[in-house]
CSV table of C-alpha atoms in Angstrom, one decimal:
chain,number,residue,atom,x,y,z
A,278,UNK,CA,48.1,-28.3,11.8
A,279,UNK,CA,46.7,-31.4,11.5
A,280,UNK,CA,45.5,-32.4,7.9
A,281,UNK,CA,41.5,-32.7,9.2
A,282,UNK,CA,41.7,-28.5,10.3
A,283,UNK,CA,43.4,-27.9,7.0
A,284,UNK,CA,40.6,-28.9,4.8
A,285,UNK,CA,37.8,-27.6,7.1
A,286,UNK,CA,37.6,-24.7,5.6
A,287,UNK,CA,37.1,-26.3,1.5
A,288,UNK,CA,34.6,-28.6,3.7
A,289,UNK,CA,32.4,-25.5,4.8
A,290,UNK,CA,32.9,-24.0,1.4
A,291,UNK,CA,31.5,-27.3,0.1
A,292,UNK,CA,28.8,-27.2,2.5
A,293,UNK,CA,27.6,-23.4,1.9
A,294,UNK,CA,27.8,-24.2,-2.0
A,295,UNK,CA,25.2,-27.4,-1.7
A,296,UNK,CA,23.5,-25.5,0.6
A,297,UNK,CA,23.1,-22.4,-2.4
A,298,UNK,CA,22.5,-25.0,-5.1
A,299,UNK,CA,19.8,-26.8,-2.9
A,300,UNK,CA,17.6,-23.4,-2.2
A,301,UNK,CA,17.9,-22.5,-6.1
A,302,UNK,CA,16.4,-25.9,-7.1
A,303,UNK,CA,13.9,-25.8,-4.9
A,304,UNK,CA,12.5,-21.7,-4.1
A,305,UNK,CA,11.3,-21.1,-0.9
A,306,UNK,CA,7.4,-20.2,-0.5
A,307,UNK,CA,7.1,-16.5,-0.5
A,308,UNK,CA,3.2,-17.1,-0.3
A,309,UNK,CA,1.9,-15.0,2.8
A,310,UNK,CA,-0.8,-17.5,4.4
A,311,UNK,CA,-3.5,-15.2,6.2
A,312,UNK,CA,-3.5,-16.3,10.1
A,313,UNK,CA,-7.5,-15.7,10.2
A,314,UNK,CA,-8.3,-19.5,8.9
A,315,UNK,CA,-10.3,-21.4,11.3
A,316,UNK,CA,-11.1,-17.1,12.7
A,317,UNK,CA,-14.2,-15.1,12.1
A,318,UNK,CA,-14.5,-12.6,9.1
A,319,UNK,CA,-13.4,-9.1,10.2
A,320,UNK,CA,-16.3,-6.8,10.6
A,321,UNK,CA,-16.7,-4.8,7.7
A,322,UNK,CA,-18.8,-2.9,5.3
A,323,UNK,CA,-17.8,-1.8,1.6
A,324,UNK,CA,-19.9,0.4,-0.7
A,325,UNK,CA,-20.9,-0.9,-3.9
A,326,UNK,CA,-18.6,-1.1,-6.3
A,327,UNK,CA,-20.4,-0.2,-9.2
A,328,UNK,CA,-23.7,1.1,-9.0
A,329,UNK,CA,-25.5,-2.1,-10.9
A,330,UNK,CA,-24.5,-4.1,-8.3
A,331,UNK,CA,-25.3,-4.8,-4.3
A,332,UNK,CA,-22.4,-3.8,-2.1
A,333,UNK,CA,-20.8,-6.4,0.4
A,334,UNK,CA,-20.4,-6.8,4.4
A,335,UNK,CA,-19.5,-9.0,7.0
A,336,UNK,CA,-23.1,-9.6,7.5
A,337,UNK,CA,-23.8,-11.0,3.8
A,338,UNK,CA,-21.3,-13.9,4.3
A,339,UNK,CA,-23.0,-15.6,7.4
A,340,UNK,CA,-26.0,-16.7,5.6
A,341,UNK,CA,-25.8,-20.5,6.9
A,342,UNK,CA,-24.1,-21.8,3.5
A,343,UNK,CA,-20.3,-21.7,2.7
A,344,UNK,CA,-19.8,-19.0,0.4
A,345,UNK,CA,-16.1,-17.8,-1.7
A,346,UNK,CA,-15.1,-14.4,-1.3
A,347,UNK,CA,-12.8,-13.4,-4.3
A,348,UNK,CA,-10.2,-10.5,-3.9
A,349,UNK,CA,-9.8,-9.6,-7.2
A,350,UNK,CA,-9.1,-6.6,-9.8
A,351,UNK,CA,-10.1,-5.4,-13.4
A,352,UNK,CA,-6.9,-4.5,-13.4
A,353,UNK,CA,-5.2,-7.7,-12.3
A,354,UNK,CA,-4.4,-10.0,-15.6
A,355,UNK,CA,-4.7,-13.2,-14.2
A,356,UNK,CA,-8.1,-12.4,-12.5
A,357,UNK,CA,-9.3,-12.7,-16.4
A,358,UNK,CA,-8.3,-16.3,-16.6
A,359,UNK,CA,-10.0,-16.8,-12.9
A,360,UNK,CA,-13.3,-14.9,-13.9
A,361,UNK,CA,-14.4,-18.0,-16.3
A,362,UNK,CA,-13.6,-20.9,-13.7
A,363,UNK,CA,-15.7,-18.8,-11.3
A,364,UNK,CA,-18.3,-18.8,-13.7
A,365,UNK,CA,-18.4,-22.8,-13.8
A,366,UNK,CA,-18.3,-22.7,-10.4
A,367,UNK,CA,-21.0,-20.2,-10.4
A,368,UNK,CA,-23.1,-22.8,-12.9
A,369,UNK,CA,-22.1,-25.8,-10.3
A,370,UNK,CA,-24.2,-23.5,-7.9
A,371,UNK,CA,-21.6,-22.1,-5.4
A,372,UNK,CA,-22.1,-18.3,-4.2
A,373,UNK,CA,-19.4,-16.2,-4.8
A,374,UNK,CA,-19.1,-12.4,-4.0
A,375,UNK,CA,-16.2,-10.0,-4.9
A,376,UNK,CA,-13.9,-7.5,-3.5
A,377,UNK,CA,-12.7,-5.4,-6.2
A,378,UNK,CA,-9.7,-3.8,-4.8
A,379,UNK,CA,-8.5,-0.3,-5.8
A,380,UNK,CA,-11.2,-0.5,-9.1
A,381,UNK,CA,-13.3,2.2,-10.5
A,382,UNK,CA,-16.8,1.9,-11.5
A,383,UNK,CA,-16.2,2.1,-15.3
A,384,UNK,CA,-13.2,0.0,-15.2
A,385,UNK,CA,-14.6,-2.9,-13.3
A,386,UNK,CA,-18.1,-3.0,-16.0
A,387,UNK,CA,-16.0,-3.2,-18.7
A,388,UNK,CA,-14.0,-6.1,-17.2
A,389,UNK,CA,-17.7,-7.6,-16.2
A,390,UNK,CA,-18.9,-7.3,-19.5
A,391,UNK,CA,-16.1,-8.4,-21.4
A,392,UNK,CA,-15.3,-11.5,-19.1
A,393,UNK,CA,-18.8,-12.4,-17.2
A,394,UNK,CA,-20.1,-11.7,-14.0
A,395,UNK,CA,-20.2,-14.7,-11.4
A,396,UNK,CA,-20.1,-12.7,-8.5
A,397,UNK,CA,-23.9,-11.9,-6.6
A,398,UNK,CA,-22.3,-9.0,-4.4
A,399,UNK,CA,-19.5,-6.5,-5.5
A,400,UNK,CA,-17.8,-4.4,-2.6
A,401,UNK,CA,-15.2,-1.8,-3.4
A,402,UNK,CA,-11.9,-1.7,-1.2
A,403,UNK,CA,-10.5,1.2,-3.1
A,404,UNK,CA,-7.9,1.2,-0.4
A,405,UNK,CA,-7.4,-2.4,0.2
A,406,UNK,CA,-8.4,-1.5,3.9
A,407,UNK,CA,-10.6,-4.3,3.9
A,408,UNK,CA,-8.1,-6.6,1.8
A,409,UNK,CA,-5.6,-6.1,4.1
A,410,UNK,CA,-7.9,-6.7,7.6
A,411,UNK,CA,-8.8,-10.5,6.2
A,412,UNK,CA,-4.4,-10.9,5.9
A,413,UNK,CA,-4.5,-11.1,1.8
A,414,UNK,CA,-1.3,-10.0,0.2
A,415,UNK,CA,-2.3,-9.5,-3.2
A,416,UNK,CA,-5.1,-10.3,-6.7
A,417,UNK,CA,-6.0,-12.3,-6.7
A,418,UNK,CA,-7.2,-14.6,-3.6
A,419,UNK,CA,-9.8,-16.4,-2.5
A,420,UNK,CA,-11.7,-17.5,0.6
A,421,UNK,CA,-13.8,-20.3,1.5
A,422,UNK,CA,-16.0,-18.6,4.3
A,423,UNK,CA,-18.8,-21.4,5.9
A,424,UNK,CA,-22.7,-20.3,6.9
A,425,UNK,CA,-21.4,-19.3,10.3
A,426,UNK,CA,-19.2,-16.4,8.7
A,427,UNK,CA,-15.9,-18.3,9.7
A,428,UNK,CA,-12.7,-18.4,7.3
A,429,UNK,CA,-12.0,-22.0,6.4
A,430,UNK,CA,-9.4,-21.5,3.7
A,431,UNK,CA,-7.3,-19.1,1.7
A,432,UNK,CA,-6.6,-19.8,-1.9
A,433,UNK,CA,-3.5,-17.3,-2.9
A,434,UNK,CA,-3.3,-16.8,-6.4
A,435,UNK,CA,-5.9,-17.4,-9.1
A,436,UNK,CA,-8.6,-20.4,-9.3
A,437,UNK,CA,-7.2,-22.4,-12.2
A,438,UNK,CA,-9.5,-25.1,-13.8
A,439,UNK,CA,-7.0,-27.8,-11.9
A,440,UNK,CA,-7.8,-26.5,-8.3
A,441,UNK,CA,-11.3,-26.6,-9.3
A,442,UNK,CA,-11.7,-30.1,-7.2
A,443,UNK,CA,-9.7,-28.7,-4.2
A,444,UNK,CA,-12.2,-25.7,-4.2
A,445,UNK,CA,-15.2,-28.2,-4.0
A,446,UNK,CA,-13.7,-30.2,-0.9
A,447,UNK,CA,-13.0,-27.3,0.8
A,448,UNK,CA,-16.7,-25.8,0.3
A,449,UNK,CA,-17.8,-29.3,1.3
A,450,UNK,CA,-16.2,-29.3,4.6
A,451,UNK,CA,-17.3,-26.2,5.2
A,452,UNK,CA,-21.1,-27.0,4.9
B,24,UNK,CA,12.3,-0.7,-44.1
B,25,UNK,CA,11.5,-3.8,-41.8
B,26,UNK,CA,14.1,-2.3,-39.1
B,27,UNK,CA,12.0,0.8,-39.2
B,28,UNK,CA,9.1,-1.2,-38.6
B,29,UNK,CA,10.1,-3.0,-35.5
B,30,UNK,CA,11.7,0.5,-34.3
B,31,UNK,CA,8.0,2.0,-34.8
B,32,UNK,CA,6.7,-1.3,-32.6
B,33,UNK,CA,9.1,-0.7,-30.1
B,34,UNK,CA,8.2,3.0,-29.6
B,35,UNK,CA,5.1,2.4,-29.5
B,36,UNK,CA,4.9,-0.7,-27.6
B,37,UNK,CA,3.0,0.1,-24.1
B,38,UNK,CA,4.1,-1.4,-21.3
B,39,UNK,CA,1.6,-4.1,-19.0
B,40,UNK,CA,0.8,-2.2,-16.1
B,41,UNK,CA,0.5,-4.3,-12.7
B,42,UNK,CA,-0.7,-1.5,-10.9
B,43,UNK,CA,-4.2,0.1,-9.6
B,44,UNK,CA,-5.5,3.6,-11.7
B,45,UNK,CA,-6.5,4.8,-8.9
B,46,UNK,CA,-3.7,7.5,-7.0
B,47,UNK,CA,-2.2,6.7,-3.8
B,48,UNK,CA,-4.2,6.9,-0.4
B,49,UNK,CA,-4.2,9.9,0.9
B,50,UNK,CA,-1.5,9.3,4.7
B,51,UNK,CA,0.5,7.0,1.9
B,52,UNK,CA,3.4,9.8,1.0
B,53,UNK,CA,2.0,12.6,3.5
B,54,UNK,CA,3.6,13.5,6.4
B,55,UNK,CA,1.0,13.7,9.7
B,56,UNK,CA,0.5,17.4,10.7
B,57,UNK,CA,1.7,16.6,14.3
B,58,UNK,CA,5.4,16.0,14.0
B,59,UNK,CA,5.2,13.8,16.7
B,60,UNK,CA,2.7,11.6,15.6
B,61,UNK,CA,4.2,11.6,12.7
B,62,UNK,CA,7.7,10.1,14.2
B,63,UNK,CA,5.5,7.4,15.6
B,64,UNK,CA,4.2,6.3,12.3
B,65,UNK,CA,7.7,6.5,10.7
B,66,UNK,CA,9.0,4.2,13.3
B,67,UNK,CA,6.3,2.0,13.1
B,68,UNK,CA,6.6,1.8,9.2
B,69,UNK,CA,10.4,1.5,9.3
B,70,UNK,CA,9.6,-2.1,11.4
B,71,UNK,CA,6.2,-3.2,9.2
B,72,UNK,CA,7.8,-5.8,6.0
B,73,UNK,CA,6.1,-5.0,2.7
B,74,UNK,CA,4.2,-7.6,1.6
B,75,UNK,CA,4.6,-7.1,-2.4
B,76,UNK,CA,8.1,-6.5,-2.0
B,77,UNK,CA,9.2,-8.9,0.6
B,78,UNK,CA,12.3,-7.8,2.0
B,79,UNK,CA,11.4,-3.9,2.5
B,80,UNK,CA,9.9,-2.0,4.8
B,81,UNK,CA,6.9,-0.2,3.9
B,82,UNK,CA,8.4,3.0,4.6
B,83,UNK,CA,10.9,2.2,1.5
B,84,UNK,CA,8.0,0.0,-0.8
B,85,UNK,CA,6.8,1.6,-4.0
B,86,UNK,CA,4.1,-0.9,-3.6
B,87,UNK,CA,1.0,-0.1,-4.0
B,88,UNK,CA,-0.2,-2.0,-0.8
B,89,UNK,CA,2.6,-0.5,1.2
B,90,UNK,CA,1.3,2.9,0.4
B,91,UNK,CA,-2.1,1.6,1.3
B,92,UNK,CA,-0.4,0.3,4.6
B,93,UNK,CA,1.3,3.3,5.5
B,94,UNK,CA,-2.1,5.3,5.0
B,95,UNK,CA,-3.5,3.0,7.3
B,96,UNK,CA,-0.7,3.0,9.8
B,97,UNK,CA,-1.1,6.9,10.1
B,98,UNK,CA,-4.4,7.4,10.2
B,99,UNK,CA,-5.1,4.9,13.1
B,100,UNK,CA,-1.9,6.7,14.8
B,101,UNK,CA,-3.7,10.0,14.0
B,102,UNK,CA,-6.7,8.5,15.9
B,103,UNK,CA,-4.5,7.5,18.7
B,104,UNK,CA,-4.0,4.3,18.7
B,105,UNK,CA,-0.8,2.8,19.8
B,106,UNK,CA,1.8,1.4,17.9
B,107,UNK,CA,1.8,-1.9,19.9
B,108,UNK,CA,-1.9,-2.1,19.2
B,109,UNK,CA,-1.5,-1.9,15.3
B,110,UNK,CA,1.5,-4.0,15.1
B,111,UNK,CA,-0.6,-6.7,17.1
B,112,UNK,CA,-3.4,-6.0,15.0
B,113,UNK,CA,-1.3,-6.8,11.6
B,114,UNK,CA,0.2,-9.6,13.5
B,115,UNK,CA,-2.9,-11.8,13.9
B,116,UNK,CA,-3.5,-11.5,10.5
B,117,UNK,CA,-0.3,-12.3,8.6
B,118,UNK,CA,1.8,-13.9,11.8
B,119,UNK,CA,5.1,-12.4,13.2
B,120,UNK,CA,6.0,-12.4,9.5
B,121,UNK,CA,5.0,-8.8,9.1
B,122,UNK,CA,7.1,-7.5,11.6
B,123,UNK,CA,10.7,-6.7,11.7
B,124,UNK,CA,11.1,-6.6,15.5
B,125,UNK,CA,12.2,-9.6,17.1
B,126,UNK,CA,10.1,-11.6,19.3
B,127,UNK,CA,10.8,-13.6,22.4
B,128,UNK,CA,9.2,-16.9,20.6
B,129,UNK,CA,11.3,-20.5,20.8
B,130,UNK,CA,12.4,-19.7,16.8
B,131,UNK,CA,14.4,-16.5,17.6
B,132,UNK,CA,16.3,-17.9,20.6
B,133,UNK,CA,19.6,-18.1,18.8
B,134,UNK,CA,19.3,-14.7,17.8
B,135,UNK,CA,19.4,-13.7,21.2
B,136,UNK,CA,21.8,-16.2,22.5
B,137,UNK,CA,24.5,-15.5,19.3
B,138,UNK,CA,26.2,-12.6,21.1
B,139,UNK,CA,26.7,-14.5,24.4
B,140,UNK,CA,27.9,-17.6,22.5
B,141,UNK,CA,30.2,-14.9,20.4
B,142,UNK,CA,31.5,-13.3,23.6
B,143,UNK,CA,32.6,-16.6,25.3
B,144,UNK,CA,34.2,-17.8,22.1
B,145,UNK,CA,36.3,-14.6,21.9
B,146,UNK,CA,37.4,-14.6,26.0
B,147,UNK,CA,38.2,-18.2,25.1
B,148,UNK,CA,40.5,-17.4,22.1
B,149,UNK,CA,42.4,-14.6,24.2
B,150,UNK,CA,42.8,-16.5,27.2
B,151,UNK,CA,44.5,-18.9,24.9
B,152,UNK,CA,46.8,-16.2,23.8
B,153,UNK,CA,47.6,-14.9,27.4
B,154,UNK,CA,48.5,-18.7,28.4
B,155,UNK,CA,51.0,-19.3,25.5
């Protein structure tokens, strides 16, 4: 055996070791991207999800402005932290609406009335049927919908105070 | 006196629920009345990747959103639609991701070329053999 084939194997070893150490240093994105960017909202139409507030639909998106539509939760913890940069957006003068996702009524005007409301229209998914047709994976998400009712991008995760400028662009582009 | 305490805090400590307090959908753990139907769902579930707990199907998720998936997978099967159909429908919102079965696409070539590649490797090695 010569003595290149008898080290092949420590080699691979080697190999399949950097290989490990590389993939813990830097994580693959688990992030599921929706495939509907650049696609038209699913048709749909939620109830309202609380009675003080108007319900949402396909139809209230395409309203010739770009609009955010926020998948969210009173119970989803960081949704609290996203509720008040909403709200400066909100007071910049961009529309939001809401999905609440598997909420009750009482539940989600507590959670308004604690941490603001920046939303104009409140639909209730109560079993993320609707959540699920736009390709969301979770609360909360976001997406930048223009005034022709297309998707233009999907923010996964919460709206921190830091994406706040990418948020703008993206509304921007869609005008 | 101070262990007590902490003892006391950790009894009564409550733990930060992730979760919805609303109960499951209703097709999300019940079976279809049709058994039939309902083996068509089950297959169709076994093949459909959870997407909370990435990894699982969402037969086998305790996920909220796989049980929100499953009631969704069922009651469109209950309306009959095909499986095909709902798996493409998935599909064109979260990509081939979603789905276990493999696809004929460019990226899963080697899949279906590794047991050829493994077959002539092996009639290789024993030809060898047979020579010596």
């Amino acid at each position: 055996m010569s003595r290149a084939v008898r080290f092949a194997p420590l080699a691979l070893l080697l190999l399949v070791v950097a290989a490990l150490i590389w993939r813990l240093a830097t994580p693959a994105d688990t992030s599921v991207h929706s495939k509907l960017e650049g696609k038209p909202v699913p048709a749909f139409d939620l109830g309202p999800a609380l009675d003080a507030k108007p319900p949402l639909s396909s139809r209230d998106l395409a309203t010739g402005g770009p609009r955010i539509v926020n998948i969210f939760a009173s119970w989803c913890v960081p949704c609290i932290g996203e509720v008040k940069v909403l709200r400066q957006l909100q007071a910049r003068g961009v529309a939001i609406d809401g999905i609440a996702v598997r909420d009750r009524p009482e539940d989600l005007a507590a959670f308004l009335q604690v941490n603001g409301d920046p939303y104009e229209r409140i639909g209730g998914d109560p079993q993320s049927q609707v959540q699920i047709s736009l390709g969301s994976s979770g609360v909360p998400e976001s997406f930048v919908i223009d005034g022709k009712g297309i998707v233009r991008y999907q923010h996964i995760g919460p709206i921190e105070p830091a994406d706040v400028p990418l948020i703008l662009a993206k509304l921007e582009q869609a005008r | 006196m101070k262990r007590v305490a902490i003892l006391v805090a950790f009894l009564s400590a409550q733990p930060l629920l992730a979760d919805s307090n609303l109960p499951p959908a209703y097709w999300a753990d019940r079976q279809l009345p049709d058994p039939r139907d309902e083996a068509k769902a089950q297959a169709l579930m076994d093949e459909l990747r959870c997407l909370v707990c990435q990894g699982q199907s969402i037969a086998d998720s305790d996920a909220e959103l796989a049980g929100d998936m499953r009631d969704l997978v069922r009651r469109r099967i209950a309306a009959g639609e095909k499986p095909s159909a709902i798996r493409s429908w998935l599909i064109q919102r979260y990509g081939t991701w979603i789905s276990y079965k493999p696809t004929a696409e460019p990226a899963a070539w080697p899949l279906w070329l590794a047991p050829l590649a493994l077959l002539l490797i092996g009639a290789w090695l024993i030809r060898r053999r047979i020579k010596r």
